[in-house]
XYZ file of C-alpha atoms in Angstrom:
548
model
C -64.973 311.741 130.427
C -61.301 311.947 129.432
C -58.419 311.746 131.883
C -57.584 313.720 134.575
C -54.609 315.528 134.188
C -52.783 316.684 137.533
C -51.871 320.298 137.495
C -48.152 321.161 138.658
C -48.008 322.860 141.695
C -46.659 326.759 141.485
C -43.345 327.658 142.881
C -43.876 329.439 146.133
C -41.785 331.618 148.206
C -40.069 329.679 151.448
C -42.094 328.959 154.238
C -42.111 330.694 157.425
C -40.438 328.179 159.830
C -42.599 328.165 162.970
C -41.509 325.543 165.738
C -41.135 321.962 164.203
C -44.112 322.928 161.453
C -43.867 324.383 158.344
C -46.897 326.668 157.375
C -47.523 328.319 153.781
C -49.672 331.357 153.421
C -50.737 331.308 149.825
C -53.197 333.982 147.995
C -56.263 333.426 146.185
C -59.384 331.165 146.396
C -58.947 327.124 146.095
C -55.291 326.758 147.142
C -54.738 324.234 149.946
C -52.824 324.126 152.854
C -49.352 322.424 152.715
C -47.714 321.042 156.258
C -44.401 319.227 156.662
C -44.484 316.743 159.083
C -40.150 316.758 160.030
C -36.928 316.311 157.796
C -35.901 318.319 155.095
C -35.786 319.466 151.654
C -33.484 317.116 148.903
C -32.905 317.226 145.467
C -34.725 320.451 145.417
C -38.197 319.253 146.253
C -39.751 319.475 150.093
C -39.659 316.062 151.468
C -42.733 314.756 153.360
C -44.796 317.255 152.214
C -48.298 316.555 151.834
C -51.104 318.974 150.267
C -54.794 319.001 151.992
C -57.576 318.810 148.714
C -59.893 321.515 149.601
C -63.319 319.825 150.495
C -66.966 321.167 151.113
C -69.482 322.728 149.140
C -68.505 325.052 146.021
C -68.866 328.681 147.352
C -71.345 330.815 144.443
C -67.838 332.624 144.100
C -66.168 329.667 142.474
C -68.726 328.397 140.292
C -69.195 331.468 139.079
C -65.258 332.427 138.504
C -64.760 328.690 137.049
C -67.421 329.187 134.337
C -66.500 332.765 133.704
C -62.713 331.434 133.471
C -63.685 328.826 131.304
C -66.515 330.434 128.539
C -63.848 333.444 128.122
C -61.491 331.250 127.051
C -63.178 329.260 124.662
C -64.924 332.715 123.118
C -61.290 334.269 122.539
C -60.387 331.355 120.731
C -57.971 329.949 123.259
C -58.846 325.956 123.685
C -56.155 324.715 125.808
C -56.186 327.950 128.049
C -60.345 326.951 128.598
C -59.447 323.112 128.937
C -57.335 323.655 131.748
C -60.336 324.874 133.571
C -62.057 321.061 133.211
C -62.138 318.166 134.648
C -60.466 316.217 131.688
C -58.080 318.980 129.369
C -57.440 316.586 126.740
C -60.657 315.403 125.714
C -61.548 319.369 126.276
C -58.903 320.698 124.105
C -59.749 318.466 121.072
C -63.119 319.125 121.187
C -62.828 323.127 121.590
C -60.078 322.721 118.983
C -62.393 321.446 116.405
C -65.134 323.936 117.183
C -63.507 326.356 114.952
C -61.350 323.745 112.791
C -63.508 321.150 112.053
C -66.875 322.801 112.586
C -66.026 325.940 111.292
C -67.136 328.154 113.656
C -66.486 331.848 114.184
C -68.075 335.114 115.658
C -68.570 332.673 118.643
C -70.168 334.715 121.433
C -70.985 332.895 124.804
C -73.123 334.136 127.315
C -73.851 333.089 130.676
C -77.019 332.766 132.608
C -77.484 333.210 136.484
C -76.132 329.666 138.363
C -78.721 327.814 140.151
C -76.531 325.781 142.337
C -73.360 324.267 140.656
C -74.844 324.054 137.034
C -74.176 327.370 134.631
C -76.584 327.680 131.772
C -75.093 329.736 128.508
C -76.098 330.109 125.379
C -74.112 330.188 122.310
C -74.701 332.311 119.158
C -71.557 331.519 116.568
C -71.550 331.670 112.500
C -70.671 328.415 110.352
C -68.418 329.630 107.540
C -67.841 327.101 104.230
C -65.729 327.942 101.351
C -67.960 330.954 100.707
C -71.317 329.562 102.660
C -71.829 331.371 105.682
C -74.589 330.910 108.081
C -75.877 331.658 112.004
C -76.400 329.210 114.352
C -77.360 329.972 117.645
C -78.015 327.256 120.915
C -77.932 326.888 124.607
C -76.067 324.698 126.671
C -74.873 324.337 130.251
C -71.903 323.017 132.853
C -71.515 322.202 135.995
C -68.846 322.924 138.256
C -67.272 320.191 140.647
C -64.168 319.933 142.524
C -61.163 318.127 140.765
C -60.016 315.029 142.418
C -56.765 315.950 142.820
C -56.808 319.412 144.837
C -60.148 320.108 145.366
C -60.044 323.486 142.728
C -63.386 324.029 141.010
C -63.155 323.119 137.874
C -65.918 322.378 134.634
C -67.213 318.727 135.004
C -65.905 317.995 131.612
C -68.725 315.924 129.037
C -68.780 316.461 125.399
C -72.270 317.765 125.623
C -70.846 320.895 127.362
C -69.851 321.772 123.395
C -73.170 320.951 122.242
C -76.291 319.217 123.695
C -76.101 316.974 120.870
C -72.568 315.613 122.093
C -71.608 312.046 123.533
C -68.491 311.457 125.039
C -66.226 310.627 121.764
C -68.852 312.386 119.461
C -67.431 315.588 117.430
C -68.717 318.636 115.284
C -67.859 318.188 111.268
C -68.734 320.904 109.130
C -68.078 320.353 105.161
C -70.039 318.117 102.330
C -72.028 315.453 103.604
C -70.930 311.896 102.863
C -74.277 310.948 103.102
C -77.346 312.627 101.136
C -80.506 313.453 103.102
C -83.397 311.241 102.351
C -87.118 312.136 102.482
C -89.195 309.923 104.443
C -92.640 308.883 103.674
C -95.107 307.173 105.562
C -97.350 304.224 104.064
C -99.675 306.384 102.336
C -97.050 308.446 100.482
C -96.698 311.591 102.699
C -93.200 313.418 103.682
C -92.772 312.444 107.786
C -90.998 315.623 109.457
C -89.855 316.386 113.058
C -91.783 319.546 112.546
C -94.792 317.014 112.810
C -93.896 314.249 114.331
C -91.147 315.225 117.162
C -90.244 311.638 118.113
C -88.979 310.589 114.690
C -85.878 312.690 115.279
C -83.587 309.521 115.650
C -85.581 306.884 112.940
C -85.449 310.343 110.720
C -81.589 309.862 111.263
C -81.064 306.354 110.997
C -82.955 306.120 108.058
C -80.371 308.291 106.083
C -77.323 306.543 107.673
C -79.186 303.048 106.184
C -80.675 304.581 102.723
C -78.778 307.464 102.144
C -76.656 306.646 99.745
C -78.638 304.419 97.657
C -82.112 306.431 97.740
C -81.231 308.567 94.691
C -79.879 311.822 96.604
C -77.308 313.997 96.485
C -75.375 315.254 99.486
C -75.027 318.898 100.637
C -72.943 320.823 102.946
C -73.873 320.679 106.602
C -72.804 321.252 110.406
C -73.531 317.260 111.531
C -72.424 315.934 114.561
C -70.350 312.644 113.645
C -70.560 309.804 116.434
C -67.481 308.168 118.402
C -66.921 304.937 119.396
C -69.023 305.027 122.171
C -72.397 306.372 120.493
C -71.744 303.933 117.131
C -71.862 300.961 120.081
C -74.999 302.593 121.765
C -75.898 302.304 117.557
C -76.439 305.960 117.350
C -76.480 307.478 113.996
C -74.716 310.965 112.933
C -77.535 313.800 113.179
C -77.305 316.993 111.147
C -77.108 320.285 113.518
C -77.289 322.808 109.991
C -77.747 322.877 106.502
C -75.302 325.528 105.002
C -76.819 324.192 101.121
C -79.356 321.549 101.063
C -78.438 318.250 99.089
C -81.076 316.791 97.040
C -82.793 314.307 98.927
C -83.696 310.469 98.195
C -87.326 309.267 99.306
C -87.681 306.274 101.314
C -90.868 304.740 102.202
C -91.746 303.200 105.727
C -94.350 301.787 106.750
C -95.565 304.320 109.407
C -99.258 304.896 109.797
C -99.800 308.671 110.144
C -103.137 308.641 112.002
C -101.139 306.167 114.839
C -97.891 308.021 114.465
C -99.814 311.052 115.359
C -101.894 309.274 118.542
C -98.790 307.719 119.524
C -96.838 311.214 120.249
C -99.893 312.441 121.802
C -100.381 309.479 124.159
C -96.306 309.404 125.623
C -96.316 313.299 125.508
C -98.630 312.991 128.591
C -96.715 310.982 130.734
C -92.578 311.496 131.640
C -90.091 308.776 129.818
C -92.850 307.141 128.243
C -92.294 305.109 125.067
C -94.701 303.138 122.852
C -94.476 301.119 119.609
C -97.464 299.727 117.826
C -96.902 296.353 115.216
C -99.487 294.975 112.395
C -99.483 291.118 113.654
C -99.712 289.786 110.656
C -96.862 291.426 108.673
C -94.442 292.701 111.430
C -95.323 296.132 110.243
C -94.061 298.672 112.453
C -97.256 301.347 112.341
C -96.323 303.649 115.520
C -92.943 304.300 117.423
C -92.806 307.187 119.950
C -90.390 308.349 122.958
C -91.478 311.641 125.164
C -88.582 313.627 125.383
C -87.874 312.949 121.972
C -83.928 312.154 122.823
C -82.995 308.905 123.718
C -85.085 306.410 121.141
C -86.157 303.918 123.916
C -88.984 302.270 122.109
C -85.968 300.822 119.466
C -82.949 301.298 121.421
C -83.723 300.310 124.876
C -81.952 298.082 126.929
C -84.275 297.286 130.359
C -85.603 294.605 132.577
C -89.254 293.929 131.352
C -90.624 293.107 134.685
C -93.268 290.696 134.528
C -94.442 291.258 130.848
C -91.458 288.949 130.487
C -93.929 285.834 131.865
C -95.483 285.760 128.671
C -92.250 283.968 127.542
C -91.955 282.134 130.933
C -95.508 280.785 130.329
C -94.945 279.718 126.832
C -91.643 277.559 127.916
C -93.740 276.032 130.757
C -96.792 275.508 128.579
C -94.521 273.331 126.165
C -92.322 271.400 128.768
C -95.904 270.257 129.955
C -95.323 271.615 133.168
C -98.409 273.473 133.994
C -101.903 274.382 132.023
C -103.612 277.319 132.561
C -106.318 275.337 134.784
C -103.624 273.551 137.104
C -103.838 274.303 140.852
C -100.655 276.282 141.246
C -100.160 278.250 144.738
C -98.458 281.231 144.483
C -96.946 281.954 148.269
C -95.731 285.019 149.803
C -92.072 284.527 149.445
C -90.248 281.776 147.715
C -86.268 280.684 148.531
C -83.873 280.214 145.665
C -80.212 279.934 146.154
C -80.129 282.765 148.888
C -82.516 284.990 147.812
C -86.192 285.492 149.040
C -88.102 286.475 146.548
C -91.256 288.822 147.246
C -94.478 289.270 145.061
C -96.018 293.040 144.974
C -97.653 293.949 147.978
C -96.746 290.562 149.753
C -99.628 289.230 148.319
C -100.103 285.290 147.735
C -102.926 282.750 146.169
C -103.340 279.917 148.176
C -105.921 277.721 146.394
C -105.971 279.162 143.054
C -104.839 278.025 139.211
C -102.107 279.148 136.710
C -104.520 281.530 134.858
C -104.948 283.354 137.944
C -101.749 283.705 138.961
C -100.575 284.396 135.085
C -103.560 287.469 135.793
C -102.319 288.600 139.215
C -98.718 288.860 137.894
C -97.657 287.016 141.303
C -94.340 286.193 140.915
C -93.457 283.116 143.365
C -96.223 281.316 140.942
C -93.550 281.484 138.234
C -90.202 281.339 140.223
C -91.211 277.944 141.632
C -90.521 276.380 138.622
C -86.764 277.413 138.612
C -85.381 273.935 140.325
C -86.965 272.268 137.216
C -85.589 274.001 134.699
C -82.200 274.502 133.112
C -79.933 277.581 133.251
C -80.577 278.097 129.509
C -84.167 276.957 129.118
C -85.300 280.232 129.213
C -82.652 281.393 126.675
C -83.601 279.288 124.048
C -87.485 279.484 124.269
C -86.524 283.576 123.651
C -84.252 282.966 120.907
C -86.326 279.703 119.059
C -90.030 281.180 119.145
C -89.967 284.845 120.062
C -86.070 285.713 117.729
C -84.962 288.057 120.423
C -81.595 288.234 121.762
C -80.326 286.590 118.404
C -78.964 289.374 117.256
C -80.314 289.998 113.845
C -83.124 291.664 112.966
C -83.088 293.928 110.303
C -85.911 296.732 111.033
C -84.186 299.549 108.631
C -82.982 301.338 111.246
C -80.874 300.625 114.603
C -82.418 298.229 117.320
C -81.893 296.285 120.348
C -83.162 293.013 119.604
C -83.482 292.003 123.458
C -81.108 289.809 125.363
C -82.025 286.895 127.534
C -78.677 285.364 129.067
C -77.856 282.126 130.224
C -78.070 282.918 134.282
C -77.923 280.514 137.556
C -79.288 280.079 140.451
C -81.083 283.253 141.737
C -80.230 285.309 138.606
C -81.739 282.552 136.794
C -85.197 282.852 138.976
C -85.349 286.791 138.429
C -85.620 286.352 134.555
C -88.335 284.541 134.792
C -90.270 287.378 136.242
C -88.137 289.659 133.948
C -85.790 290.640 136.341
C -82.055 289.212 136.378
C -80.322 289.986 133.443
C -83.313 289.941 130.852
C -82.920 293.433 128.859
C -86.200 294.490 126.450
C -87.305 297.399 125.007
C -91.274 298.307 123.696
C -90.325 297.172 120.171
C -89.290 293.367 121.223
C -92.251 293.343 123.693
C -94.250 294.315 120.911
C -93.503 291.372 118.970
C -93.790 289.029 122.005
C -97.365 289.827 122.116
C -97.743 289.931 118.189
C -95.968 286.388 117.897
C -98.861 285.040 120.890
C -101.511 286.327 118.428
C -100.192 285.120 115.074
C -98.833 281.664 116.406
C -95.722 282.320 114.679
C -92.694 285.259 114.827
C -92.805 287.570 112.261
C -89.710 290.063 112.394
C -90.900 293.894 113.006
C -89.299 296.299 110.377
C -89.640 299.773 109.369
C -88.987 299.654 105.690
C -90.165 297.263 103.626
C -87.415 294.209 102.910
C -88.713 294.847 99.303
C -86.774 298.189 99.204
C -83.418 296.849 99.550
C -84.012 292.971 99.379
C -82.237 292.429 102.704
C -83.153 288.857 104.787
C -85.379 289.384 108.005
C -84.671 287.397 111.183
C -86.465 284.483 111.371
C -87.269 282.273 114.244
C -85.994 278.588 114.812
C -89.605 277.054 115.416
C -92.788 278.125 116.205
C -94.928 277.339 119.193
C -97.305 274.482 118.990
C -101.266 275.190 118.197
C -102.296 274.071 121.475
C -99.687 276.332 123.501
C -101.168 279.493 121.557
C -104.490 278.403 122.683
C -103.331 278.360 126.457
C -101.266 281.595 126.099
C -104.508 283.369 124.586
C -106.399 281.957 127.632
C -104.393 283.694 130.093
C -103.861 286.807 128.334
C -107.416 286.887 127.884
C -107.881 286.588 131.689
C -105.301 289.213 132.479
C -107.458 291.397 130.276
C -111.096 289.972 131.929
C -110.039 289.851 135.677
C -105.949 290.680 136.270
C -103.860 293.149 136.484
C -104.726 294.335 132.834
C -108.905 294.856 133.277
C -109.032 298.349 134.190
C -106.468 299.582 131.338
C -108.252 297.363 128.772
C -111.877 298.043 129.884
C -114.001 298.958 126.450
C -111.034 297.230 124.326
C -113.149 294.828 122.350
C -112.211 292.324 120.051
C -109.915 289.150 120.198
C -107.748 290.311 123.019
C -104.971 290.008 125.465
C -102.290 291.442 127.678
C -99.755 291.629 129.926
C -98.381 293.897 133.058
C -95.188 294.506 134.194
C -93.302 296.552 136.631
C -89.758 296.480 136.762
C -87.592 297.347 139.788
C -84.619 299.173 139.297
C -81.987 300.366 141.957
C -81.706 303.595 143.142
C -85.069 304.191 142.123
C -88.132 305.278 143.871
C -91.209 303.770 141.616
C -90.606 301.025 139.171
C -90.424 301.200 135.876
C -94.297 300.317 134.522
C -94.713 297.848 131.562
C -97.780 296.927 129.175
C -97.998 295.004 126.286
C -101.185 293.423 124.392
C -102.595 293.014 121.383
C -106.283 293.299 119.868
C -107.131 291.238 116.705
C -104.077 292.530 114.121
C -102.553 295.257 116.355
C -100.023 294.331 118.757
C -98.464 296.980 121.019
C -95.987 298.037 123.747
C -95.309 300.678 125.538
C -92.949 301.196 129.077
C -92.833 305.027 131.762
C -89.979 304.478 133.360
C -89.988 305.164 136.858
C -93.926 305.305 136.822
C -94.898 302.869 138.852
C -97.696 299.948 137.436
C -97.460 299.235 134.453
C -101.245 298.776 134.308
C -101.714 302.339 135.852
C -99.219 304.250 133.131
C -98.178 302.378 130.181
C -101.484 300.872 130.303
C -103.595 303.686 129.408
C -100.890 304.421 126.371
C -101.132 301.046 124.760
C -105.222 300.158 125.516
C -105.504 304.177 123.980
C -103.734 302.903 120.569
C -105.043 300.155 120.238
């Protein structure tokens, strides 16, 4: 949101003087009150005088006057008159200043839909002109009206998505010749992937042309794109085409996209809310599956959030090579555990008094693995991410954007919540993916989208790899999570050289956790989170023992 710009007060008529107050009677909706408290006026301003914001509830009136205000404007071709009805008018006028300059738009005709509470829904309908291309384009949007901080008028909460739906903060509208030529995708057996098809392949569509573009053999045409800001290039989003006015000729790139998975996959997450699965061949790094319900936001790649307890896959394999525990030790797991201040709970309350690591590992009990922290480091867990699984390095090279996971150096407390995946651990379904995938193969193998043979670029590699006997023990209690934890009734009729892993994350300000599963089965490995569902062996569970 840009600044907020203070709006001069209007020159108003003198006061009527009654007693020692001063009291102004002023017309219209949304104007305050204004009382002077003694003294007198100098240098031609009112001295002491202070203005009451207007408070409460937006009446239907004003939201209704404020969006009218604000969509005339813009329609008429009058930017700065519509961004002084926002919440930020300079951000506002640039952008509504490039909807007809940049974007070329004209014929613009807004109408608006019946409020439902502050937010006004509208839909647009506008023409894209071109040195001599012409062509409609019609979408729907909506505001919301809030009161501005400085007076309490109802203005349009200003966000660059009030524009377009398509719109970060920072993002604009370019109409004119691509710089970059469309591509044509193809999955691994040679066949065009679409949106039309596959809906979740919206964003990899994209960020395949912003990587290949320009060296796939295509030529660019003229198109309405929306071209990212600061802001969205940081978030690594890539530009997205709104229009074609004349299509380019198009470059093929290959992935390496299984079409009978791809096509499970977008079934299995369009079930659930914010679900998001990806599905890796072990023994490549072969990404064969990625999908996102909702089909914005590409989570699976992109996403930055705590793992939960999927994350003690990593744990374990630190402890299993410092020696300090084997899957068959006696390890209580108690109710709560005390680290630096904090009390740390496990689900339910629930505690193993006489039981071993395996079953604890199965249980997901948390105190099992937090007991540990007084023998470890602040960066142990850091590097045992970063040397055997590659994430938070950096540097892998899929052929499109990704969040390679981030495991920082913590202390104390913070330092006890990673190790449940808590703390400041950040994953997304791709990077769990390749935790389980690197379990199975013994070794990390970098995940990527496009072959490294199409443009001979270096994939991540990983500083060591984890010794023969700690893959055995990491098997064992992945195996057992699948048998008799947390992971049996998601897995049941899963055959084959198995394991898994649950996790649910807690975030604040939210009712349910967000659920976590990873596992893999002989040379699939796969991942999938539903944020805010709850278990992860109750919702992503089901997605990832479905694809596998």
């Amino acid at each position: 949101m840009g600044k907020r710009r203070r709006v001069p007060e209007r020159r108003r008529t003198a006061p009527a003087v009654i007693g020692a107050v001063i009291a102004v009677v002023a017309g219209g909706a949304g104007f305050g009150a204004y009382t002077l408290f003694g003294g007198g006026a100098a240098e031609g301003r009112s001295a002491g005088v202070h203005k009451t914001v207007k408070t409460g509830p937006l009446t239907a009136d004003e939201v209704r006057g404020t969006a009218t205000r604000f969509l005339t404007a813009w329609q008429q071709g009058r930017p700065a008159e519509a961004a002084a009805a926002t919440s930020a008018a300079t951000a506002a006028t640039a952008l509504l200043t490039g909807f007809a300059e940049d974007a070329r738009l004209t014929d613009v005709t807004l109408t608006q839909g019946a409020p439902s509470g502050t937010e006004v829904p509208f839909s647009v309908k506008a023409t894209v002109a071109y040195e001599g291309l012409r062509k409609p384009l019609s979408y729907d949007s909506a505001l919301t009206v809030v009161r501005r901080a400085s007076d309490g008028a109802p203005v349009v909460d200003w966000h660059a998505s009030v524009v377009h739906p398509e719109l970060r903060d920072g993002d604009t509208l370019v109409t004119g010749e691509a710089g970059t030529p469309p591509v044509k995708a193809l999955d691994r057996n040679g066949d065009e992937l679409t949106v039309a098809k596959y809906p979740s392949l919206g964003t990899v569509l994209d960020g395949l042309r912003d990587k290949y573009g320009k060296t796939a053999g295509g030529r660019a045409g003229v198109e309405l794109r929306v071209v990212r800001g600061a802001e969205s290039k940081k978030a690594k989003l890539s530009d997205k085409t709104l229009l074609e006015l004349s299509q380019g000729t198009p470059g093929t790139v290959r992935t390496t996209l299984d079409p009978a998975l791809q096509a499970a996959a977008e079934d299995q997450v369009n079930r659930r809310k914010r679900a998001s699965v990806v599905v890796l061949r072990v023994s490549t790094g072969e990404i064969l599956a990625v999908a996102n319900s909702g089909h914005g936001f590409n989570t699976a790649f992109l996403g930055s959030l705590a793992p939960g307890s999927t994350m003690k896959i990593v744990t374990a394999t630190m402890l299993f090579e410092k020696g300090l525990v084997t899957p068959d030790a006696q390890h209580p797991c108690p109710k709560t555990y005390d680290l630096a201040g904090w009390t740390f709970h496990n689900d339910g309350n629930s505690e193993i008094k006489k039981g071993t690591f395996r079953q604890s590992f199965g249980a997901s009990c948390n105190n099992a693995f937090i007991d540990f922290a007084p023998k470890l480091s602040n960066s142990d867990l850091t590097k045992e991410a970063q040397e055997v699984y590659g994430l938070g390095m950096n540097d892998w090279a899929i052929g499109v954007p990704s969040f390679d996971g981030s495991v920082p150096v913590q202390s104390g407390a913070q330092m006890g919540a990673s190790l449940i995946g808590q703390g400041g651990v950040r994953m997304n379904p791709l990077n769990m993916a390749s935790v389980a995938a690197t379990v199975q193969a013994g070794t990390f193998r970098q995940p990527y989208l496009v072959s490294p043979d199409v443009d001979h670029r270096s994939l991540a590699q990983a500083a060591r790899t984890m010794s023969a006997k700690t893959r055995a023990q990491l098997k064992d209690v992945m195996r057992y999570t699948v048998q008799y934890g947390t992971a049996a009734k998601a897995m049941a009729g899963v055959g084959g050289d198995v394991g898994a892993k649950t996790g649910s994350a807690e975030v604040d300000g939210q009712e349910k956790p967000n659920g976590w599963f990873t596992a893999y089965r002989d040379d699939l490995a796969a991942a999938a989170v539903v944020q805010a569902g709850g278990h992860g062996g109750d919702t992503a569970g089901p997605i990832v023992a479905a694809l596998l």
